[in-house]
mmCIF file of C-alpha atoms in Angstrom:
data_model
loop_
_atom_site.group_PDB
_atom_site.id
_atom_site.type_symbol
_atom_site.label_atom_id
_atom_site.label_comp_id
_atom_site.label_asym_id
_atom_site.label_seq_id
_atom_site.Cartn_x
_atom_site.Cartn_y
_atom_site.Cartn_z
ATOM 1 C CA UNK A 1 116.619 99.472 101.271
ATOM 2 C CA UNK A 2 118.606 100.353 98.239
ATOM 3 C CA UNK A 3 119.241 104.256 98.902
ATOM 4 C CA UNK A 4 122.045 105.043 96.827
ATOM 5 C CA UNK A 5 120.442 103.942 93.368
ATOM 6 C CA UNK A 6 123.087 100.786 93.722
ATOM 7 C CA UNK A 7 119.962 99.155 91.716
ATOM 8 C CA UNK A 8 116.122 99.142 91.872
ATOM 9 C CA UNK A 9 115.619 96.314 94.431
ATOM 10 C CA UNK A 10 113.724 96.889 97.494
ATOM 11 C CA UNK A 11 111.789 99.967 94.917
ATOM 12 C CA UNK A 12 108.552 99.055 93.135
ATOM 13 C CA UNK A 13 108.119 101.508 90.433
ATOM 14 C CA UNK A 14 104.875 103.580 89.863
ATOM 15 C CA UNK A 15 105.254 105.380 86.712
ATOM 16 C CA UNK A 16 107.815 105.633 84.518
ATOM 17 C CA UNK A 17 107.360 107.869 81.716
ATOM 18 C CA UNK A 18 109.286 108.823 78.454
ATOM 19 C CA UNK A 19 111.811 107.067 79.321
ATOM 20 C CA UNK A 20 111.584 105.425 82.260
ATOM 21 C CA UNK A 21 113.710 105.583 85.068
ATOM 22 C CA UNK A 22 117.947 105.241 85.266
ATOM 23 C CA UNK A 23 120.800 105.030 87.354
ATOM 24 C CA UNK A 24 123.547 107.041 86.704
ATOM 25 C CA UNK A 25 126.796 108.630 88.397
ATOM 26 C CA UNK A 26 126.788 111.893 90.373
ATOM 27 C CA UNK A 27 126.971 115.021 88.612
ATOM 28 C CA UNK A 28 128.470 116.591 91.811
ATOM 29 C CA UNK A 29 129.602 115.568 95.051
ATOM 30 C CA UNK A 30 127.501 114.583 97.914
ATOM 31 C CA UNK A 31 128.119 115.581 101.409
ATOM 32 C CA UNK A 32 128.049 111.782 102.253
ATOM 33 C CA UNK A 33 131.323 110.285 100.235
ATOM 34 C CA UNK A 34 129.811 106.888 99.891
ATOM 35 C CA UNK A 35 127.612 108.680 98.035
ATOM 36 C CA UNK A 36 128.340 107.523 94.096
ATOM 37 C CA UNK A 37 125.131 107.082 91.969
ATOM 38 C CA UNK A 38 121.514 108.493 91.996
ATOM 39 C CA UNK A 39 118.096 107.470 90.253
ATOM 40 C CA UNK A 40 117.141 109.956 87.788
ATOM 41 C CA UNK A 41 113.640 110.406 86.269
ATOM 42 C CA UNK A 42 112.650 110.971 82.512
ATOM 43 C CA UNK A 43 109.380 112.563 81.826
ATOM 44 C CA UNK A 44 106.850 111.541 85.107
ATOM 45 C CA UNK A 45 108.375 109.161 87.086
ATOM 46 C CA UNK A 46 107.725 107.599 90.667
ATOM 47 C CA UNK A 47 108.457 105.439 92.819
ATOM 48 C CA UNK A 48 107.633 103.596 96.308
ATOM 49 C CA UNK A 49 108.944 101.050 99.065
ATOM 50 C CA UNK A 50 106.824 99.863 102.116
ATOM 51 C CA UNK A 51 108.668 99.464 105.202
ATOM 52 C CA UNK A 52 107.471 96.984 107.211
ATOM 53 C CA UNK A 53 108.299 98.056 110.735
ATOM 54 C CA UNK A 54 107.723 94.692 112.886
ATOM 55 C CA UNK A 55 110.402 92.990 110.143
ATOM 56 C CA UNK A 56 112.727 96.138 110.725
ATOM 57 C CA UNK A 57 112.862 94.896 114.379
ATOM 58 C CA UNK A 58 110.307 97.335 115.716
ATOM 59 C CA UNK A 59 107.418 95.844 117.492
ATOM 60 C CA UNK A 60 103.870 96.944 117.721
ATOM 61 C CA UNK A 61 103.877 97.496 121.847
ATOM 62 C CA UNK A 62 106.977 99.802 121.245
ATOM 63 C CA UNK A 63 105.579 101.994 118.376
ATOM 64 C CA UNK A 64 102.521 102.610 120.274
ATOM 65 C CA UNK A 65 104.088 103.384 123.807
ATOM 66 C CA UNK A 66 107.432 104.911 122.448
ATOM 67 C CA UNK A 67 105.770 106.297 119.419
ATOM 68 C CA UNK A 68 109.846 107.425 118.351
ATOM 69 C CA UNK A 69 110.401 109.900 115.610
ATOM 70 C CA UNK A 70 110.405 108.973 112.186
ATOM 71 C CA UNK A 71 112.431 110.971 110.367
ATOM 72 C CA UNK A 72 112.597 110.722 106.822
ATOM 73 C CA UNK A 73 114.821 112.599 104.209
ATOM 74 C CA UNK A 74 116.022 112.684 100.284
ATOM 75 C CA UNK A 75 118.428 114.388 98.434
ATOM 76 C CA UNK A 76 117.528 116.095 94.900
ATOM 77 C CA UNK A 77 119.516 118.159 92.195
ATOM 78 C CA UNK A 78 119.595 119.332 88.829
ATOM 79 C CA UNK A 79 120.629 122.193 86.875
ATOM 80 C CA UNK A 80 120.447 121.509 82.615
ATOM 81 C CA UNK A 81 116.832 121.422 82.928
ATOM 82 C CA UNK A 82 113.846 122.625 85.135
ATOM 83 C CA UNK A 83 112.819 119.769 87.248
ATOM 84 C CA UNK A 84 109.663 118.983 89.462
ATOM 85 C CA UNK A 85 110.503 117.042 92.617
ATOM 86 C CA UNK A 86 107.540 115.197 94.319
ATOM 87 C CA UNK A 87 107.697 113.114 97.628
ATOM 88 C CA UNK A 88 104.885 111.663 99.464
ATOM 89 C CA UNK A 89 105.509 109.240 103.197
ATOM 90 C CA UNK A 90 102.792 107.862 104.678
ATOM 91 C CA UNK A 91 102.728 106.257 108.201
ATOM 92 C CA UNK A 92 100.431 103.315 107.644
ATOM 93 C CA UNK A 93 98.547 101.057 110.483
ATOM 94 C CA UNK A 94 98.054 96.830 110.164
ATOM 95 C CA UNK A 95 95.362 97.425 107.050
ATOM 96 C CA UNK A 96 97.982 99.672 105.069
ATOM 97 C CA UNK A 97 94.810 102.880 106.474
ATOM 98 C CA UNK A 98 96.785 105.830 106.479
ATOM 99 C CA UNK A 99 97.041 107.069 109.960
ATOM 100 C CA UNK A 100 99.673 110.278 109.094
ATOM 101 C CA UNK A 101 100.770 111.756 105.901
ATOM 102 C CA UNK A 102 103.881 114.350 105.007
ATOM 103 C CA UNK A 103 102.928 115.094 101.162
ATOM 104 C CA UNK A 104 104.300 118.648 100.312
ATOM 105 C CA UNK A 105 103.606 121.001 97.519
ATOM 106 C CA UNK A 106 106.375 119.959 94.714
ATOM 107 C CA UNK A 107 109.271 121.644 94.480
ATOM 108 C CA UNK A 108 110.172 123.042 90.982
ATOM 109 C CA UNK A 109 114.097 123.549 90.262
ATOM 110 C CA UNK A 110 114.552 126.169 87.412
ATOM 111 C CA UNK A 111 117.028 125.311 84.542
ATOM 112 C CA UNK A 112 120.995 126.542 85.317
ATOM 113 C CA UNK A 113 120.486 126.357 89.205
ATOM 114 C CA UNK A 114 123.672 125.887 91.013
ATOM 115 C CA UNK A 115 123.370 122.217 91.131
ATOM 116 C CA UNK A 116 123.612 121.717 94.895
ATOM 117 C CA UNK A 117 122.051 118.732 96.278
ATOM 118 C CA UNK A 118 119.116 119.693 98.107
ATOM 119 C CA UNK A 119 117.715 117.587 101.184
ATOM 120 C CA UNK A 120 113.932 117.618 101.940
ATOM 121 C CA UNK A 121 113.429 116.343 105.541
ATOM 122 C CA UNK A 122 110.579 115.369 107.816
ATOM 123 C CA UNK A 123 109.796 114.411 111.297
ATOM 124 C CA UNK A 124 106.913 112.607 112.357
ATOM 125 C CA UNK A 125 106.068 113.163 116.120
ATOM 126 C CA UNK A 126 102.851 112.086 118.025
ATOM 127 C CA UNK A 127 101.401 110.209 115.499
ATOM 128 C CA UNK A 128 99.292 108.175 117.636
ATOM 129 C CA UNK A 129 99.577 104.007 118.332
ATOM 130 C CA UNK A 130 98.669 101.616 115.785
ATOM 131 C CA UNK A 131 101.889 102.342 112.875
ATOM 132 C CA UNK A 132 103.305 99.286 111.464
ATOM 133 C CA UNK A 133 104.093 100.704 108.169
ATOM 134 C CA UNK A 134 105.772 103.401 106.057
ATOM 135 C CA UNK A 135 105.104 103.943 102.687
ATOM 136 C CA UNK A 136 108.038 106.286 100.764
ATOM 137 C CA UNK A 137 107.120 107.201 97.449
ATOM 138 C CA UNK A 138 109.057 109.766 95.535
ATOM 139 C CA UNK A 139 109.964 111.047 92.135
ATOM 140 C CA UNK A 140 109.139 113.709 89.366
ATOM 141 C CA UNK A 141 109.774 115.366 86.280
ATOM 142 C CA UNK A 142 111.476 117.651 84.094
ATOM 143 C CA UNK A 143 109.873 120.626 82.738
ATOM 144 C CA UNK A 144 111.133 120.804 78.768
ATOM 145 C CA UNK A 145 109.876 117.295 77.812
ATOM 146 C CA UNK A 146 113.054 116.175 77.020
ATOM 147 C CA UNK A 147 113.865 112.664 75.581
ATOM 148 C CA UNK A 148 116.346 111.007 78.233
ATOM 149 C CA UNK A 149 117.255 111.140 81.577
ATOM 150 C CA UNK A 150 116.605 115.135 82.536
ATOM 151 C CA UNK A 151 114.435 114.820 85.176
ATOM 152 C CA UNK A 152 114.977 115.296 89.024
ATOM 153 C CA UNK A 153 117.588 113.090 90.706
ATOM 154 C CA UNK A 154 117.411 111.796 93.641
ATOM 155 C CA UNK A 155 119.493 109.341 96.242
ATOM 156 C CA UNK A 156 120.331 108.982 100.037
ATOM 157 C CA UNK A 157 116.430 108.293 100.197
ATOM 158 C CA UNK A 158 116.528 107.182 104.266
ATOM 159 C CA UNK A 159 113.048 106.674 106.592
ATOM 160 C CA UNK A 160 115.082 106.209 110.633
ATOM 161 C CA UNK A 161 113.258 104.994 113.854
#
């Protein structure tokens, strides 16, 4: 829900240092055109939604014989400031247990990069029966401990069945 930093619904926020979290225009272009606005963090910020999959349309019976790919992927830039981009997705069973988990190593994006829009990306495969949930949680940092919005940005946040 909620992507393309339109506004915070469907998000429950986490943390939200210095200060806090905003929406703002993009700095560059996207590869997507409807692409317009991102979140962008302040000093630690983060962020989650939980995806109910049986509301989504996807029933229990078909997760656990299908068991279809979840992909999920983000975008993230910045360039005035070193940033620290952190994403966590969990595939969750009927208790909220975690059955899977991609959680990689952040990725730290050195002050006057080129600014591109990088995606992170992840397939779950074989996960097992018994997912009825995904939890997304993303965010980060910047590195100079700036006052305002110099943190990572993010947007086109998108879990697909």
């Amino acid at each position: 829900k909620n992507p393309r930093a339109e506004e915070f619904r469907g998000w429950r926020i986490l943390d939200e240092g210095g200060d806090q979290w905003k929406i703002e225009g993009t700095m560059v272009q996207h590869s997507n055109p409807a692409v317009k606005k991102n979140y962008v963090t302040s000093y630690l910020c983060r962020k989650q939604q939980l995806i109910n999959l049986r509301e989504e349309g996807y029933s229990p019976s078909f997760m656990d014989e299908f068991q279809p790919h979840i992909r999920i992927s983000d975008y993230a830039p910045r360039w005035d400031c070193g940033s620290i981009y952190e994403i966590c997705v969990q595939l969750l069973n009927d208790e909220q247990d975690v059955l899977k988990e991609f959680s990689p190593e952040p990725i730290s994006f050195p002050q006057w990069n080129d600014q591109q829009w990088n995606q992170m990306v992840h397939v779950f495969k074989n996960y097992g029966p018994g997912v009825r949930y995904v939890r997304f949680i993303h965010g980060g940092k910047d590195t100079q401990f700036w006052a305002g919005w110099y943190g990572i940005r993010v947007t086109e946040s998108c879990v697909e069945v």
